[in-house]
PDB file of C-alpha atoms in Angstrom:
ATOM      1  CA  ARG H   1       4.478 -16.239   7.695  1.00  0.00           C
ATOM      2  CA  LYS H   2       3.269 -12.738   7.997  1.00  0.00           C
ATOM      3  CA  GLU H   3       5.660 -10.134   8.193  1.00  0.00           C
ATOM      4  CA  VAL H   4       3.645  -8.628  11.467  1.00  0.00           C
ATOM      5  CA  GLU H   5       1.573 -10.547  13.555  1.00  0.00           C
ATOM      6  CA  GLN H   6      -0.910  -9.699  16.328  1.00  0.00           C
ATOM      7  CA  ASP H   7      -2.885 -11.283  18.814  1.00  0.00           C
ATOM      8  CA  PRO H   8      -6.548 -10.327  17.880  1.00  0.00           C
ATOM      9  CA  GLY H   9      -8.045 -10.244  21.213  1.00  0.00           C
ATOM     10  CA  PRO H  10     -10.257  -9.079  22.189  1.00  0.00           C
ATOM     11  CA  PHE H  11      -8.736  -7.408  25.157  1.00  0.00           C
ATOM     12  CA  ASN H  12     -11.613  -6.506  27.543  1.00  0.00           C
ATOM     13  CA  VAL H  13     -10.211  -3.990  30.380  1.00  0.00           C
ATOM     14  CA  PRO H  14     -11.941  -1.887  32.953  1.00  0.00           C
ATOM     15  CA  GLU H  15     -11.980   1.603  32.424  1.00  0.00           C
ATOM     16  CA  GLY H  16      -8.625   3.178  34.184  1.00  0.00           C
ATOM     17  CA  ALA H  17      -6.775   0.138  33.469  1.00  0.00           C
ATOM     18  CA  THR H  18      -3.510  -0.268  31.761  1.00  0.00           C
ATOM     19  CA  VAL H  19      -3.256  -2.590  28.764  1.00  0.00           C
ATOM     20  CA  ALA H  20      -0.459  -3.550  26.555  1.00  0.00           C
ATOM     21  CA  PHE H  21      -0.457  -5.015  23.029  1.00  0.00           C
ATOM     22  CA  ASN H  22       2.512  -6.715  21.236  1.00  0.00           C
ATOM     23  CA  CYS H  23       3.282  -7.007  17.604  1.00  0.00           C
ATOM     24  CA  THR H  24       6.104  -9.194  16.253  1.00  0.00           C
ATOM     25  CA  TYR H  25       7.889  -8.758  12.915  1.00  0.00           C
ATOM     26  CA  SER H  26       9.936 -11.232  11.037  1.00  0.00           C
ATOM     27  CA  ASN H  27      12.281  -8.823   9.171  1.00  0.00           C
ATOM     28  CA  SER H  28      15.258  -8.133  11.665  1.00  0.00           C
ATOM     29  CA  ALA H  29      16.372  -4.949   9.375  1.00  0.00           C
ATOM     30  CA  SER H  30      13.092  -3.529   9.692  1.00  0.00           C
ATOM     31  CA  GLN H  31      13.525   0.127  11.280  1.00  0.00           C
ATOM     32  CA  SER H  32      10.193   2.053  11.305  1.00  0.00           C
ATOM     33  CA  PHE H  33       6.786   0.887  12.726  1.00  0.00           C
ATOM     34  CA  PHE H  34       3.423   2.552  13.191  1.00  0.00           C
ATOM     35  CA  TRP H  35       0.515   1.880  15.328  1.00  0.00           C
ATOM     36  CA  TYR H  36      -2.774   2.712  13.568  1.00  0.00           C
ATOM     37  CA  ARG H  37      -6.602   2.898  15.326  1.00  0.00           C
ATOM     38  CA  GLN H  38      -9.431   1.921  13.533  1.00  0.00           C
ATOM     39  CA  ASP H  39     -12.903   2.372  14.764  1.00  0.00           C
ATOM     40  CA  CYS H  40     -15.950   0.115  13.730  1.00  0.00           C
ATOM     41  CA  ARG H  41     -16.701   0.707   9.871  1.00  0.00           C
ATOM     42  CA  LYS H  42     -14.001   3.483   9.768  1.00  0.00           C
ATOM     43  CA  GLU H  43     -10.774   3.919   8.066  1.00  0.00           C
ATOM     44  CA  PRO H  44      -7.643   3.309  10.056  1.00  0.00           C
ATOM     45  CA  LYS H  45      -5.999   6.468  11.242  1.00  0.00           C
ATOM     46  CA  LEU H  46      -2.423   7.011  12.403  1.00  0.00           C
ATOM     47  CA  LEU H  47      -1.917   6.748  16.184  1.00  0.00           C
ATOM     48  CA  MET H  48       1.940   6.759  16.601  1.00  0.00           C
ATOM     49  CA  SER H  49       5.115   6.277  14.916  1.00  0.00           C
ATOM     50  CA  VAL H  50       7.566   3.823  16.377  1.00  0.00           C
ATOM     51  CA  TYR H  51      11.288   4.371  16.049  1.00  0.00           C
ATOM     52  CA  SER H  52      14.108   2.792  17.963  1.00  0.00           C
ATOM     53  CA  SER H  53      14.094   5.408  20.595  1.00  0.00           C
ATOM     54  CA  GLY H  54      10.159   4.634  21.312  1.00  0.00           C
ATOM     55  CA  ASN H  55       7.636   7.337  21.450  1.00  0.00           C
ATOM     56  CA  GLU H  56       5.168   8.825  23.757  1.00  0.00           C
ATOM     57  CA  ASP H  57       2.159  10.610  23.507  1.00  0.00           C
ATOM     58  CA  GLY H  58      -0.029  11.370  26.566  1.00  0.00           C
ATOM     59  CA  ARG H  59      -1.277   7.948  27.845  1.00  0.00           C
ATOM     60  CA  PHE H  60       0.161   6.125  24.929  1.00  0.00           C
ATOM     61  CA  THR H  61       3.552   4.649  24.781  1.00  0.00           C
ATOM     62  CA  ALA H  62       5.069   2.702  21.864  1.00  0.00           C
ATOM     63  CA  GLN H  63       8.193   0.680  21.857  1.00  0.00           C
ATOM     64  CA  LEU H  64      10.507  -1.298  19.845  1.00  0.00           C
ATOM     65  CA  ASN H  65      12.437  -4.249  20.778  1.00  0.00           C
ATOM     66  CA  ARG H  66      14.873  -5.080  18.329  1.00  0.00           C
ATOM     67  CA  ALA H  67      16.492  -8.031  20.146  1.00  0.00           C
ATOM     68  CA  SER H  68      13.148  -9.995  20.164  1.00  0.00           C
ATOM     69  CA  GLN H  69      11.622  -8.381  16.937  1.00  0.00           C
ATOM     70  CA  TYR H  70       8.385  -6.745  18.538  1.00  0.00           C
ATOM     71  CA  ILE H  71       6.833  -3.421  18.908  1.00  0.00           C
ATOM     72  CA  SER H  72       4.574  -2.878  21.777  1.00  0.00           C
ATOM     73  CA  LEU H  73       1.778  -0.162  22.598  1.00  0.00           C
ATOM     74  CA  LEU H  74       0.899   0.686  26.163  1.00  0.00           C
ATOM     75  CA  ILE H  75      -2.321   2.549  27.068  1.00  0.00           C
ATOM     76  CA  ARG H  76      -2.344   3.995  30.453  1.00  0.00           C
ATOM     77  CA  ASP H  77      -5.688   5.006  32.269  1.00  0.00           C
ATOM     78  CA  SER H  78      -7.840   3.531  29.358  1.00  0.00           C
ATOM     79  CA  LYS H  79     -11.127   5.447  28.726  1.00  0.00           C
ATOM     80  CA  LEU H  80     -14.347   3.852  26.892  1.00  0.00           C
ATOM     81  CA  SER H  81     -13.286   6.128  23.810  1.00  0.00           C
ATOM     82  CA  ASP H  82     -10.054   3.882  23.410  1.00  0.00           C
ATOM     83  CA  SER H  83     -12.170   1.067  22.340  1.00  0.00           C
ATOM     84  CA  ALA H  84     -11.205   0.154  18.964  1.00  0.00           C
ATOM     85  CA  THR H  85      -8.917  -1.922  16.721  1.00  0.00           C
ATOM     86  CA  TYR H  86      -5.215  -1.228  16.868  1.00  0.00           C
ATOM     87  CA  LEU H  87      -3.327  -1.976  13.899  1.00  0.00           C
ATOM     88  CA  CYS H  88       0.416  -2.825  13.662  1.00  0.00           C
ATOM     89  CA  VAL H  89       2.103  -1.675  10.698  1.00  0.00           C
ATOM     90  CA  GLY H  90       5.699  -2.330   9.555  1.00  0.00           C
ATOM     91  CA  PRO H  91       7.680  -2.210   6.220  1.00  0.00           C
ATOM     92  CA  VAL H  92       7.341  -5.044   3.261  1.00  0.00           C
ATOM     93  CA  THR H  93      10.504  -7.025   2.975  1.00  0.00           C
ATOM     94  CA  GLY H  94      11.854  -6.057  -0.433  1.00  0.00           C
ATOM     95  CA  GLY H  95       8.799  -3.743  -1.165  1.00  0.00           C
ATOM     96  CA  GLY H  96      10.294  -0.621  -1.591  1.00  0.00           C
ATOM     97  CA  ASN H  97       8.242   1.883   0.611  1.00  0.00           C
ATOM     98  CA  LYS H  98       5.216  -0.123   0.970  1.00  0.00           C
ATOM     99  CA  LEU H  99       3.725  -1.054   4.266  1.00  0.00           C
ATOM    100  CA  THR H 100       2.285  -4.276   5.403  1.00  0.00           C
ATOM    101  CA  PHE H 101      -0.655  -4.403   8.057  1.00  0.00           C
ATOM    102  CA  GLY H 102      -1.585  -6.771  11.064  1.00  0.00           C
ATOM    103  CA  THR H 103      -4.814  -8.098  11.477  1.00  0.00           C
ATOM    104  CA  GLY H 104      -5.279  -6.081  14.475  1.00  0.00           C
ATOM    105  CA  THR H 105      -5.881  -6.228  18.173  1.00  0.00           C
ATOM    106  CA  GLN H 106      -9.415  -5.271  19.363  1.00  0.00           C
ATOM    107  CA  LEU H 107      -9.824  -3.529  22.427  1.00  0.00           C
ATOM    108  CA  LYS H 108     -13.101  -3.045  24.895  1.00  0.00           C
ATOM    109  CA  VAL H 109     -12.736  -0.974  27.622  1.00  0.00           C
ATOM    110  CA  GLU H 110     -15.855  -1.370  29.838  1.00  0.00           C
ATOM    111  CA  LEU H 111     -17.359   0.396  32.926  1.00  0.00           C
TER     112      LEU H 111
ATOM    113  CA  ASN K   1      -8.598  20.163   4.283  1.00  0.00           C
ATOM    114  CA  ALA K   2     -10.058  16.953   2.457  1.00  0.00           C
ATOM    115  CA  GLY K   3      -7.114  14.752   2.477  1.00  0.00           C
ATOM    116  CA  VAL K   4      -8.209  11.705   0.606  1.00  0.00           C
ATOM    117  CA  THR K   5     -11.762  11.403  -0.789  1.00  0.00           C
ATOM    118  CA  GLN K   6     -13.312   8.254  -1.909  1.00  0.00           C
ATOM    119  CA  THR K   7     -16.479   7.834  -3.900  1.00  0.00           C
ATOM    120  CA  PRO K   8     -18.666   6.156  -3.683  1.00  0.00           C
ATOM    121  CA  LYS K   9     -19.328   5.449   0.096  1.00  0.00           C
ATOM    122  CA  PHE K  10     -21.611   2.540  -0.682  1.00  0.00           C
ATOM    123  CA  GLN K  11     -22.495   0.224  -3.753  1.00  0.00           C
ATOM    124  CA  VAL K  12     -24.536  -2.664  -4.510  1.00  0.00           C
ATOM    125  CA  LEU K  13     -23.702  -4.431  -7.689  1.00  0.00           C
ATOM    126  CA  LYS K  14     -24.935  -7.534  -9.436  1.00  0.00           C
ATOM    127  CA  THR K  15     -22.668 -10.244 -10.511  1.00  0.00           C
ATOM    128  CA  GLY K  16     -20.989  -9.280 -13.593  1.00  0.00           C
ATOM    129  CA  GLN K  17     -21.530  -5.447 -13.651  1.00  0.00           C
ATOM    130  CA  SER K  18     -18.421  -3.289 -13.622  1.00  0.00           C
ATOM    131  CA  MET K  19     -17.978  -0.227 -11.675  1.00  0.00           C
ATOM    132  CA  THR K  20     -15.135   2.280 -10.851  1.00  0.00           C
ATOM    133  CA  LEU K  21     -14.182   3.524  -7.670  1.00  0.00           C
ATOM    134  CA  GLN K  22     -12.701   6.758  -7.401  1.00  0.00           C
ATOM    135  CA  CYS K  23      -9.823   8.134  -5.214  1.00  0.00           C
ATOM    136  CA  ALA K  24      -8.505  11.614  -5.190  1.00  0.00           C
ATOM    137  CA  GLN K  25      -5.723  13.549  -2.667  1.00  0.00           C
ATOM    138  CA  ASP K  26      -5.101  17.105  -2.110  1.00  0.00           C
ATOM    139  CA  MET K  27      -1.774  16.726  -0.248  1.00  0.00           C
ATOM    140  CA  ASN K  28       0.433  16.613  -3.284  1.00  0.00           C
ATOM    141  CA  HIS K  29       1.618  12.802  -2.385  1.00  0.00           C
ATOM    142  CA  ASN K  30       3.569  10.749  -4.732  1.00  0.00           C
ATOM    143  CA  SER K  31       2.295   7.244  -3.731  1.00  0.00           C
ATOM    144  CA  MET K  32      -1.166   6.043  -3.626  1.00  0.00           C
ATOM    145  CA  TYR K  33      -2.798   2.722  -2.526  1.00  0.00           C
ATOM    146  CA  TRP K  34      -5.608   0.634  -3.008  1.00  0.00           C
ATOM    147  CA  TYR K  35      -6.473  -1.826  -0.270  1.00  0.00           C
ATOM    148  CA  ARG K  36      -9.383  -4.339   0.531  1.00  0.00           C
ATOM    149  CA  GLN K  37     -10.469  -5.343   4.165  1.00  0.00           C
ATOM    150  CA  ASP K  38     -12.239  -8.469   4.939  1.00  0.00           C
ATOM    151  CA  PRO K  39     -13.105  -9.710   8.173  1.00  0.00           C
ATOM    152  CA  GLY K  40     -10.103 -11.776   9.838  1.00  0.00           C
ATOM    153  CA  MET K  41      -7.743 -10.805   6.982  1.00  0.00           C
ATOM    154  CA  GLY K  42      -6.807  -7.628   7.665  1.00  0.00           C
ATOM    155  CA  LEU K  43      -5.849  -5.071   4.956  1.00  0.00           C
ATOM    156  CA  ARG K  44      -4.534  -6.618   1.550  1.00  0.00           C
ATOM    157  CA  LEU K  45      -2.748  -4.524  -1.046  1.00  0.00           C
ATOM    158  CA  ILE K  46      -4.561  -4.730  -4.503  1.00  0.00           C
ATOM    159  CA  TYR K  47      -2.648  -2.209  -6.715  1.00  0.00           C
ATOM    160  CA  TYR K  48      -0.418   0.866  -5.768  1.00  0.00           C
ATOM    161  CA  SER K  49       1.230   3.784  -7.755  1.00  0.00           C
ATOM    162  CA  ALA K  50       4.642   5.004  -6.766  1.00  0.00           C
ATOM    163  CA  SER K  51       4.133   7.896  -8.825  1.00  0.00           C
ATOM    164  CA  GLU K  52       2.385   9.662 -11.679  1.00  0.00           C
ATOM    165  CA  GLY K  53       2.240   7.425 -14.602  1.00  0.00           C
ATOM    166  CA  THR K  54       3.452   3.953 -12.733  1.00  0.00           C
ATOM    167  CA  THR K  55       1.184   1.339 -11.332  1.00  0.00           C
ATOM    168  CA  ASP K  56       2.189  -2.137 -10.148  1.00  0.00           C
ATOM    169  CA  LYS K  57      -0.002  -5.225  -8.787  1.00  0.00           C
ATOM    170  CA  GLY K  58      -0.093  -5.842  -5.135  1.00  0.00           C
ATOM    171  CA  GLU K  59      -0.944  -9.387  -3.562  1.00  0.00           C
ATOM    172  CA  VAL K  60      -4.490  -9.631  -4.663  1.00  0.00           C
ATOM    173  CA  PRO K  61      -4.736  -7.780  -8.092  1.00  0.00           C
ATOM    174  CA  ASN K  62      -7.007 -10.317  -9.971  1.00  0.00           C
ATOM    175  CA  GLY K  63     -10.137  -8.999 -11.230  1.00  0.00           C
ATOM    176  CA  TYR K  64      -9.121  -5.484 -10.898  1.00  0.00           C
ATOM    177  CA  ASN K  65      -7.691  -2.666 -12.865  1.00  0.00           C
ATOM    178  CA  VAL K  66      -6.142   0.696 -11.901  1.00  0.00           C
ATOM    179  CA  SER K  67      -5.567   4.098 -13.556  1.00  0.00           C
ATOM    180  CA  ARG K  68      -3.443   6.720 -11.998  1.00  0.00           C
ATOM    181  CA  LEU K  69      -5.019   9.595 -13.947  1.00  0.00           C
ATOM    182  CA  ASN K  70      -2.904  12.487 -12.488  1.00  0.00           C
ATOM    183  CA  LYS K  71      -0.743  13.185  -9.319  1.00  0.00           C
ATOM    184  CA  ARG K  72      -4.279  13.609  -7.495  1.00  0.00           C
ATOM    185  CA  GLU K  73      -6.468  10.648  -8.801  1.00  0.00           C
ATOM    186  CA  PHE K  74      -5.862   6.984  -8.523  1.00  0.00           C
ATOM    187  CA  SER K  75      -9.034   4.854  -9.453  1.00  0.00           C
ATOM    188  CA  LEU K  76      -9.791   1.228  -9.014  1.00  0.00           C
ATOM    189  CA  ARG K  77     -11.816  -0.679 -11.732  1.00  0.00           C
ATOM    190  CA  LEU K  78     -13.811  -3.987 -11.398  1.00  0.00           C
ATOM    191  CA  GLU K  79     -14.597  -5.047 -15.051  1.00  0.00           C
ATOM    192  CA  SER K  80     -16.816  -8.176 -14.044  1.00  0.00           C
ATOM    193  CA  ALA K  81     -17.706  -8.144 -10.292  1.00  0.00           C
ATOM    194  CA  ALA K  82     -17.947 -11.194  -8.559  1.00  0.00           C
ATOM    195  CA  PRO K  83     -19.393 -11.887  -4.928  1.00  0.00           C
ATOM    196  CA  SER K  84     -15.718 -12.591  -3.756  1.00  0.00           C
ATOM    197  CA  GLN K  85     -15.208  -9.067  -4.409  1.00  0.00           C
ATOM    198  CA  THR K  86     -17.773  -8.018  -1.495  1.00  0.00           C
ATOM    199  CA  SER K  87     -15.249  -5.805   0.710  1.00  0.00           C
ATOM    200  CA  VAL K  88     -14.421  -2.738   2.296  1.00  0.00           C
ATOM    201  CA  TYR K  89     -12.144  -0.687  -0.163  1.00  0.00           C
ATOM    202  CA  PHE K  90      -9.559   1.824   1.188  1.00  0.00           C
ATOM    203  CA  CYS K  91      -7.579   4.329  -0.940  1.00  0.00           C
ATOM    204  CA  ALA K  92      -4.350   5.582   0.865  1.00  0.00           C
ATOM    205  CA  SER K  93      -1.692   7.943  -0.171  1.00  0.00           C
ATOM    206  CA  SER K  94       1.803   8.716   1.373  1.00  0.00           C
ATOM    207  CA  VAL K  95       4.240  11.372   0.852  1.00  0.00           C
ATOM    208  CA  GLN K  96       7.117   9.380   2.707  1.00  0.00           C
ATOM    209  CA  GLU K  97       5.818   6.005   3.947  1.00  0.00           C
ATOM    210  CA  GLU K  98       8.755   5.157   6.360  1.00  0.00           C
ATOM    211  CA  VAL K  99       8.205   8.245   8.253  1.00  0.00           C
ATOM    212  CA  TYR K 100       4.939   9.306   7.905  1.00  0.00           C
ATOM    213  CA  GLY K 101       2.910   6.110   6.909  1.00  0.00           C
ATOM    214  CA  TYR K 102      -0.389   6.620   5.227  1.00  0.00           C
ATOM    215  CA  THR K 103      -3.458   8.719   5.095  1.00  0.00           C
ATOM    216  CA  PHE K 104      -6.689   6.732   4.367  1.00  0.00           C
ATOM    217  CA  GLY K 105      -9.979   7.467   2.661  1.00  0.00           C
ATOM    218  CA  SER K 106     -13.136   6.527   4.360  1.00  0.00           C
ATOM    219  CA  GLY K 107     -13.770   3.673   2.417  1.00  0.00           C
ATOM    220  CA  THR K 108     -16.300   2.223  -0.063  1.00  0.00           C
ATOM    221  CA  ARG K 109     -18.352  -0.620   1.164  1.00  0.00           C
ATOM    222  CA  LEU K 110     -19.208  -2.723  -1.758  1.00  0.00           C
ATOM    223  CA  THR K 111     -21.550  -5.759  -2.117  1.00  0.00           C
ATOM    224  CA  VAL K 112     -21.837  -7.995  -4.853  1.00  0.00           C
ATOM    225  CA  VAL K 113     -24.921 -10.046  -5.233  1.00  0.00           C
TER     226      VAL K 113
END
């Protein structure tokens, strides 16, 4: 089983919609996670960190649910420019400081 | 403010040829990583270096070697390229992974024919 798992999508939403992605993780001891954004044919870029208290940055909110072992990313008022693949990232179990990446959830925001 | 710089950006190799992918970071990060990304497979760790002078295998090291030349530079070498190594290669670095995550380079698109 992968350490972090995501629904690959695609999620097709109209501009202005609210969309949420979830990512499940297997190691209950994991404490810090990240959401990365990856545009087509580009490198992944850090979008947000996710800690136990959650995190909010403008239209983006990330939360950690320890009881059910998942993290979420909520995007409000979607823009065309939000179209990308969103990668869930967590620590490797027993892997020192290494991080492991989900395969990504594709978001397409349409007019 | 260059961050992580990878060269080359594109490369086509013939089966059996060798090449070295270069990566340099100017952020004084201790840790550096090499990943490959294939459709449907996500990012897979090839090799990493926790600090200058150390390197360790990741989950897909076969067919690759690495050199941590100094704190700034971490190169990936393909000694005898195979079509299965056609992929996009990303170098990344970090100062404190659990707090700041990774910073990635822009990638190298490699095709082996």
